[in-house]
Coordinates of C-alpha atoms and ligand atoms in Angstrom, one line a residue:
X134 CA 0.0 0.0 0.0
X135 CA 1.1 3.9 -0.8
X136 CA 2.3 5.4 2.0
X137 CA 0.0 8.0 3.4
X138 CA 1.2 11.3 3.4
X139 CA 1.5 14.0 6.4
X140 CA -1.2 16.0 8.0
X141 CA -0.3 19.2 9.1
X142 CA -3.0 21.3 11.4
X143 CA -1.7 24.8 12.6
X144 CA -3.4 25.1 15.9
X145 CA -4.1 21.2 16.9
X146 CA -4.4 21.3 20.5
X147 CA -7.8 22.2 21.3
X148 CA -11.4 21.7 20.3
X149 CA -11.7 21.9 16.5
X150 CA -7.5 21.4 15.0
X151 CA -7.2 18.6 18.0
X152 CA -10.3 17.1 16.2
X153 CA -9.4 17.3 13.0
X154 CA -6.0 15.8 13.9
X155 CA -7.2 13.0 16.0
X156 CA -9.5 11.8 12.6
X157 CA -6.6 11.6 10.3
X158 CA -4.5 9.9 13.0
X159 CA -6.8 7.1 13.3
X160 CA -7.0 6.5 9.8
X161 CA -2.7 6.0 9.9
X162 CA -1.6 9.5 8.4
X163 CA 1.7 11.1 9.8
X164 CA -0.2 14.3 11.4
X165 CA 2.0 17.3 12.4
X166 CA 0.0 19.7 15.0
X167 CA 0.9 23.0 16.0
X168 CA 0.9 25.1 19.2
X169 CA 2.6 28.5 20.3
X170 CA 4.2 26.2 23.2
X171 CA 6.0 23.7 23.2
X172 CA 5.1 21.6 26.2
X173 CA 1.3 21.9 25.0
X174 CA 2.1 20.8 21.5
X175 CA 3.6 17.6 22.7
X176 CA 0.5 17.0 25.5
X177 CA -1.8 17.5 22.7
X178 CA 0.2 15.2 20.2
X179 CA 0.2 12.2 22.5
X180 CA -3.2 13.0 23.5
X181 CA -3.9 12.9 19.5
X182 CA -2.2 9.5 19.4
X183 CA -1.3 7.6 16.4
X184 CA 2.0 8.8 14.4
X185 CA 1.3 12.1 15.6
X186 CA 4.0 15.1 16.1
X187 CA 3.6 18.2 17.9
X188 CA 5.5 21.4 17.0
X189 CA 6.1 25.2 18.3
X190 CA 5.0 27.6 16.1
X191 CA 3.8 31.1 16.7
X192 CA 1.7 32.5 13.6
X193 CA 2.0 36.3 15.2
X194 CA 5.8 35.9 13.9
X195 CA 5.8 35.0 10.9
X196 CA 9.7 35.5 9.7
X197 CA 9.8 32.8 12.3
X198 CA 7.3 30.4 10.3
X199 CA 10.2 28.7 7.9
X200 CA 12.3 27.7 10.5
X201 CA 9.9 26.3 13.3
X202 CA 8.2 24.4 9.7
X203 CA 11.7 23.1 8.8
X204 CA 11.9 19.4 8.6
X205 CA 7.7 19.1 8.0
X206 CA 7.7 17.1 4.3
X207 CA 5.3 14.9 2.0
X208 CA 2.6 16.7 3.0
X209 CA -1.0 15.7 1.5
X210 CA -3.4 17.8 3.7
X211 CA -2.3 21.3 5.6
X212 CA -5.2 22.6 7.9
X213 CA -5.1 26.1 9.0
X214 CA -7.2 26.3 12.4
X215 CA -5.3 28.8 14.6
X216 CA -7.4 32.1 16.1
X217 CA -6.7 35.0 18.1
X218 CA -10.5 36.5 19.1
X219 CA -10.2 39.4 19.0
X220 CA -13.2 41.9 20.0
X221 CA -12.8 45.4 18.2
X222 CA -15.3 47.8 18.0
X223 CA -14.0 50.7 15.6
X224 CA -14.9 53.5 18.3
X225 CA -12.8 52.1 20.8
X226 CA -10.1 50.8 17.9
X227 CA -7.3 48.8 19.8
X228 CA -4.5 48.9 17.5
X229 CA -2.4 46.1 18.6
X230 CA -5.1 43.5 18.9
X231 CA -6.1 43.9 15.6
X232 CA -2.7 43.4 14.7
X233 CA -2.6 40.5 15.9
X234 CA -5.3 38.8 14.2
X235 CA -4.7 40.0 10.5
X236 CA -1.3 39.2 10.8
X237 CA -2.2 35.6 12.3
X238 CA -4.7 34.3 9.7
X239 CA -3.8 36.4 6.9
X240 CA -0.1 36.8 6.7
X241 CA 0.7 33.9 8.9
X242 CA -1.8 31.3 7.5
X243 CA -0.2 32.7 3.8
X244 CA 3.3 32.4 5.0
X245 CA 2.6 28.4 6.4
X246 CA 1.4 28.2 2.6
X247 CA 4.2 29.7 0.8
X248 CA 7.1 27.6 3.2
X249 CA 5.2 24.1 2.6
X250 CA 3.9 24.7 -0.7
X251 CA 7.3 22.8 -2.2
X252 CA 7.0 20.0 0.1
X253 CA 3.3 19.1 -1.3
X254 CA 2.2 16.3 -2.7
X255 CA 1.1 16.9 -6.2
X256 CA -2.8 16.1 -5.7
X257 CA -2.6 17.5 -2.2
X258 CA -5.3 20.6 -0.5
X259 CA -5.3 23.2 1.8
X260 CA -8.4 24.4 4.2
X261 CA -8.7 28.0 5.8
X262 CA -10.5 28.4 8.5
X263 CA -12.7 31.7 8.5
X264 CA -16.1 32.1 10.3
X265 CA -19.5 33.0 9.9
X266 CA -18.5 37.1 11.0
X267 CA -17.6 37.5 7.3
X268 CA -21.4 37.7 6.4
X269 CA -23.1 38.2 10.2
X270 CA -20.8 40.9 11.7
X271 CA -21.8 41.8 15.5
X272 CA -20.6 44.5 17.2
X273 CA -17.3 43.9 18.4
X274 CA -16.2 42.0 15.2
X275 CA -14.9 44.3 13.1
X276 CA -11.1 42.7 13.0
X277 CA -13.1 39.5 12.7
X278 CA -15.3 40.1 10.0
X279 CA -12.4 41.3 8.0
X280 CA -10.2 39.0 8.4
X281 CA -12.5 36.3 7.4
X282 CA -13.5 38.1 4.4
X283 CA -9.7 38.2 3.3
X284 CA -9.4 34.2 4.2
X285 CA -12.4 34.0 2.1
X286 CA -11.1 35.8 -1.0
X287 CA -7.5 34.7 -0.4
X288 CA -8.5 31.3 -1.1
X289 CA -8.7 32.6 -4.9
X290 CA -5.9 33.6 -5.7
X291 CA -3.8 30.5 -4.1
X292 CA -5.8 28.2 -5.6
X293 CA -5.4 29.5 -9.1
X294 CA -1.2 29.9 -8.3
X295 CA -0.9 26.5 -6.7
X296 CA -2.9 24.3 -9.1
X297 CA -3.1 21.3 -9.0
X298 CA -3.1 22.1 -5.3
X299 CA -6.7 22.8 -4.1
X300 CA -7.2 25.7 -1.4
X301 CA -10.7 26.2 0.3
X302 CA -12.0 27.8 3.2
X303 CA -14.2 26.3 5.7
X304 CA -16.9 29.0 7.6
X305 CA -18.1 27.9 10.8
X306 CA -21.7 29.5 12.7
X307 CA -21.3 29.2 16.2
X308 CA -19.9 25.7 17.3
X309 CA -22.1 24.6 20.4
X310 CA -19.8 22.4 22.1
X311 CA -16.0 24.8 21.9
X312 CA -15.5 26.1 25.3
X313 CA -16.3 29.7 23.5
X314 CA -20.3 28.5 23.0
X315 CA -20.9 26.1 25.1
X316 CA -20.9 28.7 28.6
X317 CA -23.4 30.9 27.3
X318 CA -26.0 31.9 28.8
X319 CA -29.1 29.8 28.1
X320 CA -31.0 32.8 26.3
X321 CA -28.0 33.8 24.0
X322 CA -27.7 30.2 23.0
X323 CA -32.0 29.9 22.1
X324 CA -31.8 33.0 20.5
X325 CA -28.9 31.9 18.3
X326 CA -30.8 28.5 17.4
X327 CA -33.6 30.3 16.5
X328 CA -31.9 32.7 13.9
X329 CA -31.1 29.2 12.1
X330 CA -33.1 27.1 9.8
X331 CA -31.8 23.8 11.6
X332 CA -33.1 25.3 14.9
X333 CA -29.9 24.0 16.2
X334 CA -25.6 24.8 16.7
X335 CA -23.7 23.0 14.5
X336 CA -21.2 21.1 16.3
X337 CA -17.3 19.8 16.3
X338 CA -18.2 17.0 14.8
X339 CA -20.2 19.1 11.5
X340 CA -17.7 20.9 11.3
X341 CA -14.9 17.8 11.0
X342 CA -17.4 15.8 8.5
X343 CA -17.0 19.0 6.2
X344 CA -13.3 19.9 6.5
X345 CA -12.5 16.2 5.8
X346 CA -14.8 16.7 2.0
X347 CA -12.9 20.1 1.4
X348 CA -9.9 18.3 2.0
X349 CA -10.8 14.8 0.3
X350 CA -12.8 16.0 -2.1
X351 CA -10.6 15.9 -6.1
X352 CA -13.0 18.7 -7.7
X353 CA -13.7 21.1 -5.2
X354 CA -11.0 24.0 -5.3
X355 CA -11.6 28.0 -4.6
X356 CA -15.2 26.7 -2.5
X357 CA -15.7 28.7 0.8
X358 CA -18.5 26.4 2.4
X359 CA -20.8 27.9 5.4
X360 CA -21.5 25.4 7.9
X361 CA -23.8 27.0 10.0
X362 CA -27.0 25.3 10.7
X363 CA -28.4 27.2 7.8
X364 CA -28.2 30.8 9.1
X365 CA -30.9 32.9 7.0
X366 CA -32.8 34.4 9.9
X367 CA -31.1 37.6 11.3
Ligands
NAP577 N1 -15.5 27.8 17.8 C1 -16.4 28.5 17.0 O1 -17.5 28.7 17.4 C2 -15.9 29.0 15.7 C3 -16.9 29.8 14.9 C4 -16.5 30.3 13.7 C5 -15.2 30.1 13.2 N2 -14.3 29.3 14.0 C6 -13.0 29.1 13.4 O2 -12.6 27.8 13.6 C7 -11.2 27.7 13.9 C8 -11.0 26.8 15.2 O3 -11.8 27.4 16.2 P1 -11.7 26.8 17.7 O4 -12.8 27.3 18.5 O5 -11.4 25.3 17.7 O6 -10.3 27.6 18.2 P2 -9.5 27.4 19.6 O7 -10.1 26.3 20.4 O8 -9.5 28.7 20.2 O9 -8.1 26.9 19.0 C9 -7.2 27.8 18.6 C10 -5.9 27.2 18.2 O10 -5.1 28.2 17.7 C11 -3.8 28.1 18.3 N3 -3.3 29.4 18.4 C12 -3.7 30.5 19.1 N4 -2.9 31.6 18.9 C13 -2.0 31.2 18.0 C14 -0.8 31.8 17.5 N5 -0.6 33.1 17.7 N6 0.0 31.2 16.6 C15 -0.3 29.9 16.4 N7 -1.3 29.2 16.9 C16 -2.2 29.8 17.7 C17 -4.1 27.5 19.7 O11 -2.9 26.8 20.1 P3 -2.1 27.2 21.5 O12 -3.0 28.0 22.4 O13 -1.7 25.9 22.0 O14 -1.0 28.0 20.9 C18 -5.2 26.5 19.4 O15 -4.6 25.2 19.0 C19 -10.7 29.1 14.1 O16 -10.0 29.5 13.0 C20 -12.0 29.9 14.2 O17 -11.8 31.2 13.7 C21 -14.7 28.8 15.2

């Protein structure tokens, strides 16, 4: 049998990237997971099992990207899952925070891309991960929404330069059981629910079943897929 090639999830050691990481180390894959430190990167890789490696990488650096990357190869599936929440509301604009966050997802997911791009499989893909605060700001996501839009349109453009590499993004609603959701208040929670044609929060496990297609998936390049419980009521 071909040897299954690596897994790499920037930001594996919690909730959603742990997830993701866990699936494709159970089905044999060499998976590669991520963290800012490096004792938590190597709890989280034993706790992900399998042939499983953890590794220090901080995205808010990212002239420091190449080397912390250095040694990652054959890689068939690279997972970008890493978030800094950051709440901005333009009146009281906090300069630095916002910083961070465009310069995690947008010039540090980029900068993953450009150092493992040459270490790629031929048929292998790429996933973002943006967030439903592209097309349902709230006040307070302002850095958010933004930044998600550029994941969303970034996509684009490295799809159509990396071919036959596929790139798409992935756009969470509210994931009910993340720490973030799940110790909300009761009302926020029903209110949420009921602004969604499922009448439900999609969960970790909705959210896995549709990275794994965007990743999996040999037609589907340039594709940012909502998977949000069908969020049409505002
Ligand atoms: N949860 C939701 O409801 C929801 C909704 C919409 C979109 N999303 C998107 O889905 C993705 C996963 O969400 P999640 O809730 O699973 O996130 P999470 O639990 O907060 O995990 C974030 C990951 O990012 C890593 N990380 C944080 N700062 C970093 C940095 N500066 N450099 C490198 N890695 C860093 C963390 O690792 P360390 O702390 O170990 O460094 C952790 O592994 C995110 O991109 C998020 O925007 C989530």
């Amino acid at each position: 049998m071909d040897k299954l090639g690596t897994v790499v999830v920037v930001g594996g050691t919690c909730d959603i990237g742990k997830q993701l990481a866990m699936h494709y180390a159970r089905k044999g894959h060499p998976v590669v997971i991520t963290s800012r430190d490096p004792d938590r990167s190597q709890t989280a890789a034993r706790e992900v099992g399998g042939d499983c490696v953890g590794l220090s990488l901080d995205l808010f650096y990212p002239h420091q990207i190449a080397g912390a990357l250095d040694g990652v190869d054959d890689v068939q599936h690279l997972a970008l899952v890493a978030l800094f929440r950051d709440e901005n509301k333009v009146r009281e604009y906090n300069i630095d925070e916002a910083i961070k966050l465009v310069t995690l997802k947008l010039v540090g997911y980029t900068e993953c891309v450009h150092v493992l791009s040459s270490r790629m499989r031929e048929d292998a893909s790429i996933l973002m991960f943006g967030g439903l605060a592209k097309d349902q700001p709230y006040p307070g996501s302002t850095t958010i929404t933004t930044v998600n839009g550029g994941v969303a349109t970034l996509i684009n453009s490295l799809a159509l330069e990396l071919s036959p590499i596929r790139v798409n993004a992935i756009h969470p609603g509210q994931v009910a059981d993340t720490p973030n959701w799940a110790n909300k208040p009761k009302e926020v929670l029903d209110n949420l629910k009921s602004r969604t044609a499922l009448g439900r929060l999609v969960t970790i496990a909705d959210v896995i079943h549709a990275a794994v297609f965007l990743l999996e998936n040999r037609g589907v390049t340039g594709v940012n897929l909502r998977v949000d419980g069908g969020r049409m009521m505002k």
